[in-house]
XYZ file of C-alpha atoms in Angstrom:
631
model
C 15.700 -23.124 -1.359
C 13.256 -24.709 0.900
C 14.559 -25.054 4.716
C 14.408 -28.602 6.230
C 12.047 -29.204 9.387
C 14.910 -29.667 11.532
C 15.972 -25.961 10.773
C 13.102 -24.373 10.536
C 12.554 -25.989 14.425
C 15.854 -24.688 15.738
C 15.243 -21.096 14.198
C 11.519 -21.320 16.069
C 13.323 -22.569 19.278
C 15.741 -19.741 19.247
C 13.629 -17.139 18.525
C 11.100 -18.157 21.466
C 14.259 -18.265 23.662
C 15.462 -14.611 22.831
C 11.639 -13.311 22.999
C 11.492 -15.519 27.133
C 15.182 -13.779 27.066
C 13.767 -9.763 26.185
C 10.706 -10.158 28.282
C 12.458 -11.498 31.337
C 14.841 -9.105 31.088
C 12.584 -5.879 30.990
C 10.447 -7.162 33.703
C 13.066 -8.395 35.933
C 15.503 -5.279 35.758
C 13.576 -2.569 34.606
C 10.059 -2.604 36.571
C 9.195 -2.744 39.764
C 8.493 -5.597 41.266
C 8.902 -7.794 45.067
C 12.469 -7.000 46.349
C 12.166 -10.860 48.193
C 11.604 -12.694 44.920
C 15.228 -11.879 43.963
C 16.768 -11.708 47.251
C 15.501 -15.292 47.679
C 18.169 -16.785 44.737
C 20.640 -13.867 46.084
C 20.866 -14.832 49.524
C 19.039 -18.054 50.629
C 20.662 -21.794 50.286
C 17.447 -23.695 50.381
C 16.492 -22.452 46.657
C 19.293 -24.664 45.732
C 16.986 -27.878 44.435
C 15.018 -25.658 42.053
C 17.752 -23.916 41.061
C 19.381 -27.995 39.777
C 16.016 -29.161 38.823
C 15.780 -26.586 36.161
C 18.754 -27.687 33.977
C 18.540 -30.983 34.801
C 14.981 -31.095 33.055
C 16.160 -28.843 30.588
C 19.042 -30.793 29.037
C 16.685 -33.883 29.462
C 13.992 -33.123 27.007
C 14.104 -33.622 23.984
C 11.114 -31.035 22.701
C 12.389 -28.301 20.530
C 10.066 -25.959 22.078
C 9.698 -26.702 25.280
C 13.681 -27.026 25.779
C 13.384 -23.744 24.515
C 11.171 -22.286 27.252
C 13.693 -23.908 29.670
C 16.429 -22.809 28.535
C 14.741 -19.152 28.624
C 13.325 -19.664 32.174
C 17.565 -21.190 33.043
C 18.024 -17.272 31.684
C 15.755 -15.386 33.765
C 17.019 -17.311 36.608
C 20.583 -15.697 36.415
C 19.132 -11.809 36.374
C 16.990 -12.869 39.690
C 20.224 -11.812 42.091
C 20.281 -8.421 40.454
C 16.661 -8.245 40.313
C 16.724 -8.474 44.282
C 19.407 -5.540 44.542
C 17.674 -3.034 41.931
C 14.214 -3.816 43.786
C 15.754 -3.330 47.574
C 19.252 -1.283 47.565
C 20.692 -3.911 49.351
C 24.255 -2.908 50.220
C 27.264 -5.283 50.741
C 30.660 -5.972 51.122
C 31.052 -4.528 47.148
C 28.403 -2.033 46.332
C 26.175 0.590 48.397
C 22.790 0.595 48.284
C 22.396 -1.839 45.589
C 24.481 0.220 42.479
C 27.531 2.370 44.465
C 30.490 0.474 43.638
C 32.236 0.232 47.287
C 35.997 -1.141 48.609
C 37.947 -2.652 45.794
C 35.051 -2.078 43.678
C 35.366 1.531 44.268
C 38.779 1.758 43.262
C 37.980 0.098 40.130
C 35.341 2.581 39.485
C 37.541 5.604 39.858
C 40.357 4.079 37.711
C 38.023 3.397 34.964
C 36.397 7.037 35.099
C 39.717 8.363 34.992
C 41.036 6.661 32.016
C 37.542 7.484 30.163
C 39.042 10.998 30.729
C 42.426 10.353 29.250
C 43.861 10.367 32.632
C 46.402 7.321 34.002
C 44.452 4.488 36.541
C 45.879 4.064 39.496
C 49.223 1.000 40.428
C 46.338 -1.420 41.687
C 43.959 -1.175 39.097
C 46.735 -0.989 36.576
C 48.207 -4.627 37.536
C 45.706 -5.941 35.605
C 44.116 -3.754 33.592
C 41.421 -6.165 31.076
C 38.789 -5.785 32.492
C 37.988 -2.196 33.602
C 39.408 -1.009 29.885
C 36.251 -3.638 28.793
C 33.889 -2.026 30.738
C 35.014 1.423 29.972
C 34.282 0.175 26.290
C 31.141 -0.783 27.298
C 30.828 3.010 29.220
C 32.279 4.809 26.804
C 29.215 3.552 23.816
C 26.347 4.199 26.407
C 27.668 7.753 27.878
C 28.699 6.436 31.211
C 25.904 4.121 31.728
C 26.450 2.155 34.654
C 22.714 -0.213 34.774
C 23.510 -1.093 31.380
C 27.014 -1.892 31.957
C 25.711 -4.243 34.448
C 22.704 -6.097 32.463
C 25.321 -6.555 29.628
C 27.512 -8.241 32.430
C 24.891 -10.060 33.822
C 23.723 -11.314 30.245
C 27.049 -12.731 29.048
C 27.317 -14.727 32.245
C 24.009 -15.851 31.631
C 24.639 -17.008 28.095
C 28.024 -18.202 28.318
C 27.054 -20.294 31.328
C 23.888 -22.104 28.905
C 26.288 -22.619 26.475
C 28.252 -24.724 28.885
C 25.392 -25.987 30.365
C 24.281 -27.483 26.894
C 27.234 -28.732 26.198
C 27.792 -30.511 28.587
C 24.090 -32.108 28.777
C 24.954 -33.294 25.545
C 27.954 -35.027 25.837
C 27.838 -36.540 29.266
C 23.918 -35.760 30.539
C 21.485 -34.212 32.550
C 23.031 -34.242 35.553
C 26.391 -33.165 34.997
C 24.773 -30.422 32.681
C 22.445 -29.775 36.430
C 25.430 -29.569 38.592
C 27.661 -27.283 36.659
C 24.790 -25.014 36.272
C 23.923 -24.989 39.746
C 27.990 -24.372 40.778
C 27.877 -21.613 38.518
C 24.998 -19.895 39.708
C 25.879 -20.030 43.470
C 29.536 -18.621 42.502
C 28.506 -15.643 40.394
C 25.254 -14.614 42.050
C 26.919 -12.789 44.769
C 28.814 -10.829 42.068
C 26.118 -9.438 39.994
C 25.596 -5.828 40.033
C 29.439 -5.416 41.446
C 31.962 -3.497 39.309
C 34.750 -6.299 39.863
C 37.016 -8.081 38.305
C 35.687 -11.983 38.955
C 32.798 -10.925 36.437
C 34.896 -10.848 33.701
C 36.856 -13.404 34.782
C 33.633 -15.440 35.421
C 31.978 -15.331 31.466
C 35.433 -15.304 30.083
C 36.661 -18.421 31.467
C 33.154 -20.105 30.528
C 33.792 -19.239 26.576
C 36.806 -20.782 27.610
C 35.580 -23.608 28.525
C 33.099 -24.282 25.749
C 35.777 -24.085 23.224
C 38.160 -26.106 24.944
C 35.819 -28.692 25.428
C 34.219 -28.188 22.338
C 37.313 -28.758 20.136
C 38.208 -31.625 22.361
C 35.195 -33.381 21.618
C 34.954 -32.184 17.983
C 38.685 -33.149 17.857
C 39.032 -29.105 16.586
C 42.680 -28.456 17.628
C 42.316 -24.751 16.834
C 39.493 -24.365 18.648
C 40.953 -25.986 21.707
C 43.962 -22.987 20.906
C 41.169 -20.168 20.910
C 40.002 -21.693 24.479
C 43.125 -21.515 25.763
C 43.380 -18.030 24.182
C 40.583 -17.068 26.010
C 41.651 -18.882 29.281
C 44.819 -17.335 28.609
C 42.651 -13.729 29.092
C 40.403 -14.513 32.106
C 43.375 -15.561 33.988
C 45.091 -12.162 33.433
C 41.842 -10.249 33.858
C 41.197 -11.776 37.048
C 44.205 -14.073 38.344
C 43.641 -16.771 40.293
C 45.092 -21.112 40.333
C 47.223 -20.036 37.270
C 48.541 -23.393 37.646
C 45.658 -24.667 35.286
C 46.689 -22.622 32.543
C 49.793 -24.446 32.088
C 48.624 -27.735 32.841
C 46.151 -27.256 30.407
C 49.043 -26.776 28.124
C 51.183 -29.334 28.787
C 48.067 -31.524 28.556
C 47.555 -30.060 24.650
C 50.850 -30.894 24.242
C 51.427 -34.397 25.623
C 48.590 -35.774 25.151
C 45.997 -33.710 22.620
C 49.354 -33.576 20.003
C 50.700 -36.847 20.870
C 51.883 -38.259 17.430
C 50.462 -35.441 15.372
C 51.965 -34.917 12.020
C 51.997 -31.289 12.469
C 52.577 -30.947 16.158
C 55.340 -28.189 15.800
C 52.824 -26.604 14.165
C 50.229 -27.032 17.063
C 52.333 -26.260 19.979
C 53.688 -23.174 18.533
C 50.171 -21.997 18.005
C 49.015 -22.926 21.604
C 52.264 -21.116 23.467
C 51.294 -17.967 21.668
C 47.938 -18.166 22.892
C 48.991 -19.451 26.690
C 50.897 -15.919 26.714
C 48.417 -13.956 24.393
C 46.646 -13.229 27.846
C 49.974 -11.760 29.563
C 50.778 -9.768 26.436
C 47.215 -8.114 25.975
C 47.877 -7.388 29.950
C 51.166 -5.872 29.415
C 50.003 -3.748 26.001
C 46.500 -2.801 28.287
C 48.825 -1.496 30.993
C 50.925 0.448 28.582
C 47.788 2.471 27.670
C 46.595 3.008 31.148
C 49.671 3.448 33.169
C 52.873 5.406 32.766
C 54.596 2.636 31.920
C 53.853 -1.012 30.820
C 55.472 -2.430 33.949
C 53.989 -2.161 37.411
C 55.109 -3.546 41.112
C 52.876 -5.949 41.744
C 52.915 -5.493 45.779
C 49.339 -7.749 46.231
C 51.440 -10.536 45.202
C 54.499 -9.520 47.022
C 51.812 -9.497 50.284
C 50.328 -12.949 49.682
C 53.744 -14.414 48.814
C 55.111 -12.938 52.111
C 52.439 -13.670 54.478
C 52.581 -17.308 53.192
C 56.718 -17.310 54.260
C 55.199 -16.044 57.840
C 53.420 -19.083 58.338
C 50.003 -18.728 55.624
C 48.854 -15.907 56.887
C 46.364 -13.353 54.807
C 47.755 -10.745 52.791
C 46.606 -7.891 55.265
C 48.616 -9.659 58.168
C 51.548 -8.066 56.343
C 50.348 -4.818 54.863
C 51.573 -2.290 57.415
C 54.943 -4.306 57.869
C 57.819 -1.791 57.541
C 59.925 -4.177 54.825
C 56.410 -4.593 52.688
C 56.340 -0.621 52.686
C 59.560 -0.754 51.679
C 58.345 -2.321 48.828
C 57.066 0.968 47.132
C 60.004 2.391 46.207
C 62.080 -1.146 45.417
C 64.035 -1.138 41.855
C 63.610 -4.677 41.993
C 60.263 -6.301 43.810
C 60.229 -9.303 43.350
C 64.023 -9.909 43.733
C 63.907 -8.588 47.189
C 60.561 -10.545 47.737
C 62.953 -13.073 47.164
C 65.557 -12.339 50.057
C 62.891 -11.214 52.721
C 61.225 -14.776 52.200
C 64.703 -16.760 52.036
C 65.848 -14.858 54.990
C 62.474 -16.250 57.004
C 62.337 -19.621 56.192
C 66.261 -19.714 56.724
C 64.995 -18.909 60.458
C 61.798 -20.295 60.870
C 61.740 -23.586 58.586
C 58.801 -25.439 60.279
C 56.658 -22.094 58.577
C 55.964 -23.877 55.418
C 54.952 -26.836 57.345
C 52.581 -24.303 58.930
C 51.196 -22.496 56.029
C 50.252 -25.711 54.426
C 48.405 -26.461 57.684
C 46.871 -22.994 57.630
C 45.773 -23.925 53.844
C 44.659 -27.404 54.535
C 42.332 -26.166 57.029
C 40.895 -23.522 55.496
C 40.163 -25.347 52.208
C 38.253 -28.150 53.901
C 36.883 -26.356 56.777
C 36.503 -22.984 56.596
C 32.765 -22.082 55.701
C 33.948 -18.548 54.724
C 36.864 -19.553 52.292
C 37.406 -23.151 52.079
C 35.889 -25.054 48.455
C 32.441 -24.305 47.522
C 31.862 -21.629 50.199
C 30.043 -19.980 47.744
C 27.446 -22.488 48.721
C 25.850 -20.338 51.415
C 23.144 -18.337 52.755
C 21.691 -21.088 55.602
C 22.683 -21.812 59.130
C 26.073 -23.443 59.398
C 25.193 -26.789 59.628
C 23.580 -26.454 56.496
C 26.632 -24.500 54.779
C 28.988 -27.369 56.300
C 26.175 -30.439 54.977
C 26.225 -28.982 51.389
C 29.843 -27.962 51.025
C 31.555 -31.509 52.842
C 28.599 -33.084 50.194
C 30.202 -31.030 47.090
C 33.893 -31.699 47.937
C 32.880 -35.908 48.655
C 31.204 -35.690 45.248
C 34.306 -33.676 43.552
C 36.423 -36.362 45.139
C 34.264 -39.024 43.594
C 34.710 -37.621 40.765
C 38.437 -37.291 40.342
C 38.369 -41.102 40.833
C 35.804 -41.499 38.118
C 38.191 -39.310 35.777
C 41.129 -41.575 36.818
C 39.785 -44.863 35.543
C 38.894 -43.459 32.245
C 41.457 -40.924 31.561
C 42.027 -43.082 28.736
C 39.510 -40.758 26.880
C 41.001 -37.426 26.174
C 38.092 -35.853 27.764
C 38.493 -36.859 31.022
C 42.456 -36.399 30.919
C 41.890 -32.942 30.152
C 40.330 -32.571 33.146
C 42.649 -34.539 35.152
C 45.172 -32.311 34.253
C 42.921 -29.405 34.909
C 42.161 -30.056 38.339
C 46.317 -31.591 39.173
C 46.428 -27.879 37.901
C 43.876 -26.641 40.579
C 45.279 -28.937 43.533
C 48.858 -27.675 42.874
C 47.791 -24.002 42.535
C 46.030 -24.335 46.347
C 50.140 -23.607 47.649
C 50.248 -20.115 46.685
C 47.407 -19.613 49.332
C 44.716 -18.067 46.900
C 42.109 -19.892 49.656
C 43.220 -17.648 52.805
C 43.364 -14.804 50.720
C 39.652 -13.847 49.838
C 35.872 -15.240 50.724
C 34.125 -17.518 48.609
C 36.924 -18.276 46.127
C 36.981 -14.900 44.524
C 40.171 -15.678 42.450
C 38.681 -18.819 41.135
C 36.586 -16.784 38.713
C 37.675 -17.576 35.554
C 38.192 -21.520 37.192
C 35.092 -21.991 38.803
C 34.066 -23.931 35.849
C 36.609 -27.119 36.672
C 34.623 -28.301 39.815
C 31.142 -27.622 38.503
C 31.619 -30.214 36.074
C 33.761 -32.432 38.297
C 31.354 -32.847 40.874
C 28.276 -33.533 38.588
C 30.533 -37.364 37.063
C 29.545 -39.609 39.699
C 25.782 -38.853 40.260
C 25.366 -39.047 36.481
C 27.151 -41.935 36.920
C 24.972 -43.152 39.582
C 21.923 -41.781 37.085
C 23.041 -43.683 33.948
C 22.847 -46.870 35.801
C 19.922 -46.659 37.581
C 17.674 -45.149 34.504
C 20.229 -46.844 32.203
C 20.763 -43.822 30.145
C 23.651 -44.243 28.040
C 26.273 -41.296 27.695
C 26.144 -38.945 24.368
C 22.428 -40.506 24.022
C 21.551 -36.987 23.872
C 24.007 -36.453 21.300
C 21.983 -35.613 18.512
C 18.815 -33.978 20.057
C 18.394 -30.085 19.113
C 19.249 -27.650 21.121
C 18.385 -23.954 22.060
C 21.853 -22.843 23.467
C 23.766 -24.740 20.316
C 24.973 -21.014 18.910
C 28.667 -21.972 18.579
C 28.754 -18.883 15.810
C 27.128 -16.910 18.518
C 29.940 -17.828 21.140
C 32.740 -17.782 19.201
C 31.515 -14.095 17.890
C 31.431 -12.941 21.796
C 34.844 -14.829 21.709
C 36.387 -12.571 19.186
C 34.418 -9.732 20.455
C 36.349 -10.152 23.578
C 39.894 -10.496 22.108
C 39.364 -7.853 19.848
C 38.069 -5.297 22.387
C 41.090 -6.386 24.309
C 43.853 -5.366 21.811
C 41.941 -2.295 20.524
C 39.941 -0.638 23.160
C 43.215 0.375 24.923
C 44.408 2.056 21.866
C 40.825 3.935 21.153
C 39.737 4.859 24.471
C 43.911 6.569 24.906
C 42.651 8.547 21.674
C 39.932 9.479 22.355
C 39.240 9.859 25.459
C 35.968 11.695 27.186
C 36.266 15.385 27.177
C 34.863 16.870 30.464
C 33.481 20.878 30.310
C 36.138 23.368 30.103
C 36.939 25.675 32.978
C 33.692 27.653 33.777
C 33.126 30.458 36.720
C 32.776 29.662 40.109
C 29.279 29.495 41.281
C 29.975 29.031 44.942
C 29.758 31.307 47.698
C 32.727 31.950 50.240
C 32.611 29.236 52.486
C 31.749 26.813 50.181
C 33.903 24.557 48.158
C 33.213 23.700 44.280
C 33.088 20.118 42.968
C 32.589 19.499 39.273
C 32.054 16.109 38.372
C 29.046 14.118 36.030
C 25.987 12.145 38.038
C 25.594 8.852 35.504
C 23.191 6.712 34.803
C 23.959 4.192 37.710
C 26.015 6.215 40.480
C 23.598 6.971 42.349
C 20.527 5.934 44.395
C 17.912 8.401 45.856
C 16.612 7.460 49.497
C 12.812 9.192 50.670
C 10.337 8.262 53.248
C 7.817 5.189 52.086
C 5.011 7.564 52.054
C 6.705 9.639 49.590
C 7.741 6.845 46.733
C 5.319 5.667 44.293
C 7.524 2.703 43.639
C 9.973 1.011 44.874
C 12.581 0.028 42.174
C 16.300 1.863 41.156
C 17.063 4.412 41.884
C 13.647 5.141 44.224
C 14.224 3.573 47.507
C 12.791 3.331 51.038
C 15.216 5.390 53.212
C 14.912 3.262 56.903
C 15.903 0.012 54.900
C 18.692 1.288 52.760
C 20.288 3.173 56.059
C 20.027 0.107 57.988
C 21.614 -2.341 55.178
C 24.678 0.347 55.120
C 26.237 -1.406 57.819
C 26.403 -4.966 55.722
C 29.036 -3.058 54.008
C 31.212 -3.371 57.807
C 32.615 0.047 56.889
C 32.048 0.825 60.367
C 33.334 4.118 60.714
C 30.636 5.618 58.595
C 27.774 4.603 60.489
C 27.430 6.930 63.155
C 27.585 9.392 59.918
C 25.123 7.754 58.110
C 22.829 6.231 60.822
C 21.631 10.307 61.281
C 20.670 10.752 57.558
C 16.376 11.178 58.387
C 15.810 13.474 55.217
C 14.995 12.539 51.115
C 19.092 12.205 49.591
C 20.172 11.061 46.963
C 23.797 9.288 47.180
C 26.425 9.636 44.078
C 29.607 8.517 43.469
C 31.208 10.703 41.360
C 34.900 12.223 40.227
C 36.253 15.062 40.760
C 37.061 16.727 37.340
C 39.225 19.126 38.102
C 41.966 17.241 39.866
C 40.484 13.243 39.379
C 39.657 12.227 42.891
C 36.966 10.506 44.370
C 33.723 12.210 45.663
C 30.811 10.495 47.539
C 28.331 12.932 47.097
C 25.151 12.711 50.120
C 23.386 15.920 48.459
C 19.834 16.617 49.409
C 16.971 15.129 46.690
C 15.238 18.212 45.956
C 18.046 19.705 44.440
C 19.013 16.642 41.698
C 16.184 14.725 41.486
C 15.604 13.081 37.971
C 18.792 15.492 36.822
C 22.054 13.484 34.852
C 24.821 15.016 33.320
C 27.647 17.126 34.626
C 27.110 19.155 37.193
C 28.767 21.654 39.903
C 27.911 21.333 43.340
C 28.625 23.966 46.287
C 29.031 22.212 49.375
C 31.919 21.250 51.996
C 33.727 17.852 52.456
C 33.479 16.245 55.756
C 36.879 17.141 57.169
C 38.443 15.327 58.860
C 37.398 12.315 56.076
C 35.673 9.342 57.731
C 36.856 6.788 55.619
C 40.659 6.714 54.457
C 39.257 6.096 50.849
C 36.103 8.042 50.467
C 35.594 12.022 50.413
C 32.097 12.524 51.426
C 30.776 15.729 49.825
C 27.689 17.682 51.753
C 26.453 19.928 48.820
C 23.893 22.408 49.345
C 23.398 23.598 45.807
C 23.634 21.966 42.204
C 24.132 23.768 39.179
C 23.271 21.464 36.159
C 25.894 22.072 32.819
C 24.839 21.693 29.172
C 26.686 18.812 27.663
């Protein structure tokens, strides 16, 4: 059977995209190159016009082939913020020297290890347990690789976000299709290379998206149930406005089902997949935990600082009735009473927590909406964030005189959804939106209506004129497979990694001299970094790294009671964070180069821990000798 022009283009197109795709890729993440180029889209504001122009041309042409090249360069664009770290060992708030997960990302890290090795994670980790058990699918296929963990990461955002990005082009235009691009770059690019929750959050909400408002415009009604199956799943992986998720709902409902002959039908298909996410939670936490229900105290600490007056969560962590928490029967029933107890004395407190959250969603360059827009001086932070909410504004209007079409309802109710979900003080609670993750896709689209409205009029292009051109990033197979995929892992993986979990060596003799403690644990493919003097490397790239820069970027981490501790290290180490195998705690390992050099695998190290510990969290290890294990 011979295959029509029009195919034959879009099988071209694709393949020049996943060749742009493979080579940008290798070259970006695996060789050497300037640490600036991708610290530039990592950290800087002012690449923000080439970083719109891109998919704003892209979703413009028409060109099979060169939308293709676009579309691949719109790719390589996403791996640039991990490019930067694995060319520099930039360290920050999440990660050490570029790969080390660090804070919450730590914990994360030792939860997953120690469910890889059939042990339980620990209560915070276990709350909400999606994504770690996803990436210790991902861990568990590679042998504990940690680099790829984090280019498969990196990729689904990447694609995901195109698909979107398409979309969208398509159905309402370039510039819409430019701005939700751009919103979702600036959101996610501080996140790559982190082992956190908000990246799974992030690419899971975005297939969300795409098959809600695919089947919306398709006028798919199972589709739009799969999206909110999906939605259903980031939320739970990483919470945030969970308001949306039932807006979304009712929207489905009342307006999607309105008059449908088989609404029952319908609506008992989409309430099973609105709590599909919260029963995949519950069944993950059964596997990981001792039990399938957990005291969720973070929420018991927002909830309570917000009946103080809308304070952050860590206003109240050391409070004696908060402590009290960890042994309550009953959480969030005496959450409950401690709350009704304030506000029965201090009324004018919610009064002053919606100040508090007011204030720090319209001003507040740290937390407030679209902080994630940063990396200039504050005047330009302030310029391009009071810009972005004026346009989102705009926008909402624009969606309110034609929420007629079932499009732009959806999103009304989306963003009611949003508004609403601002009370439980998700904005004072974290920098630059973290819990938005799997939401972040709701204002990139809002803010883009108006200028393409402004665009349409002035270059009188006419809405869905793009309707029919070919596209690169028009995979829905593709998507809905990674859909699945995701789903799938999400009921299974639990169940298979419990099984059969990693076995670590069995008891072996003592190597260690008296004086010296043992720890046996396994250096992986992405733990670790090694720092030597510049004369010494012959490239710069993971895990080879110049010593004076990586020492001096440990304090962006504001751990500051390491740094008198690490501000002394002057000799070649390498830097691992491991796991204790014998009794499954943490180990950050500062173990002179010569001795593991280009050596993976399990090993047993004779050394000392610093004693007393500097940080609360962290057991810094000193070893003086390795002894390498057979697998």
């Amino acid at each position: 059977m011979q295959i029509s022009t029009k195919k034959r283009n879009n099988i071209s197109s694709i393949l020049i995209f996943c060749g742009i795709s493979v080579i940008s890729t290798y070259l970006l993440l695996f060789v050497p190159i300037s640490r600036q180029i991708g610290l530039i889209f990592r950290n800087t504001l002012y690449i923000l016009p080439v970083v719109f122009l891109f998919p704003f041309i892209s979703t413009l042409v028409r060109n099979t082939y060169i939308r293709a090249i676009l579309f691949g360069f719109l790719f390589l664009i996403f791996l640039l913020p991990l490019s930067g770290l694995w060319n520099s060992g930039l360290s920050g708030q999440y990660s050490l020297g570029g790969v080390i997960p660090w804070s919450d990302a730590f914990t994360l890290h030792m939860n997953t290890l120690r469910f890889l090795y059939g042990q339980f994670m620990g209560q915070s980790t276990a709350l909400r347990p999606i994504s770690p058990v996803f990436y210790a699918s991902i861990l568990k296929l590679s042998d504990n690789n940690f680099i790829l963990l984090s280019v498969v990461i990196t990729i689904l955002c990447s694609i995901t976000v195109l698909s979107c990005t398409n979309l969208l082009g398509k159905k309402f235009g370039p510039v819409v299709a430019a701005f939700f691009y751009t919103n979702a770059f600036f959101y996610i690019r501080w996140h790559e290379g982190e082992l956190m929750t908000e990246l799974y959050g992030f690419f899971t909400g975005m297939l969300a998206c795409y098959f809600l408002l695919s089947g919306i415009l398709c006028k798919k009604n199972w589709e739009i149930i799969f999206g909110l199956s999906l939605f259903s799943l980031a939320l739970n992986a990483r919470p945030g406005p969970m308001f949306v998720l039932l807006f979304a709902g009712a929207w489905f409902l009342l307006v999607q089902l309105h008059g449908h002959k088989k609404r029952l039908l319908f609506s008992v298909a989409a309430l099973i997949a609105i709590l599909s996410g919260f029963i995949i939670n519950r069944w993950n936490t059964s596997k990981v935990y001792m039990t399938s229900t957990v005291p969720n105290r973070q929420i018991a600490e927002i909830v309570y600082a917000l009946c103080l007056g809308g304070h952050s969560w860590d206003y109240v962590l050391t409070m004696p009735e908060i402590q009290a928490l960890n042994d309550s029967e009953n959480v969030y029933g005496d959450l409950f009473r401690m709350c009704t107890k304030v506000l029965r004395e201090n009324p004018e407190n919610l009064l002053l927590a919606a100040k508090r959250i007011t204030g720090a969603l319209l001003f507040d360059n740290e937390k407030g909406a679209f902080s994630y827009f940063n990396g200039g001086d504050v005047i330009q932070n302030s310029i391009v964030r009071y810009g972005l909410g004026v346009l989102w504004f705009l926008g909402f209007l624009y969606m309110l005189k034609r929420k007629r079409l079932k499009i732009f309802s959806f999103l009304l109710y989306c963003a009611v959804g949003m508004i609403l979900s601002q009370g439980l003080g998700l904005v004072i609670t974290t920098n630059r939106l973290r819990f938005h993750a799997a939401t972040i896709w709701i204002p990139g689209i809002i803010i883009g209506f108006f200028p393409q409205f402004l665009f349409s009029k002035i270059f009188h292009f006419r809405e869905n004129e793009t309707e029919s051109s070919p596209s690169i990033t028009d995979l829905s197979t593709g998507i809905a497979i990674i859909g699945y995929v995701l789903l799938l892992s999400s009921l299974i993986s639990p169940f298979l990694l419990h099984r059969f979990p990693e076995q670590a060596p069995s008891s072996m003799m003592n190597p260690c001299k008296e004086g010296k403690e043992l720890l046996t644990t396994k250096i992986d493919e992405g733990s670790y970094f090694y720092m030597e003097d510049s004369e010494n490397l012959e490239k710069i790239h993971y895990p080879y790294f110049r010593l004076p820069y990586v020492r001096q970027h440990f304090h962006d981490t504001a751990s500051v009671e390491m740094f008198d501790f690490t501000d002394h290290i002057d000799e070649p180490t390498a830097i691992i964070r491991g796991i204790d195998l014998d009794n499954w705690k943490d180990a950050l390992i500062f173990a002179p180069l010569d001795i593991v050099k280009g050596k993976t695998g399990y090993v047993q190290f004779c050394g000392n821990y610093l004693n007393p510990p500097i940080l609360r969290n962290d057991r810094f290890f000193i070893p003086t000798e390795a002894f390498f294990l057979g697998k």
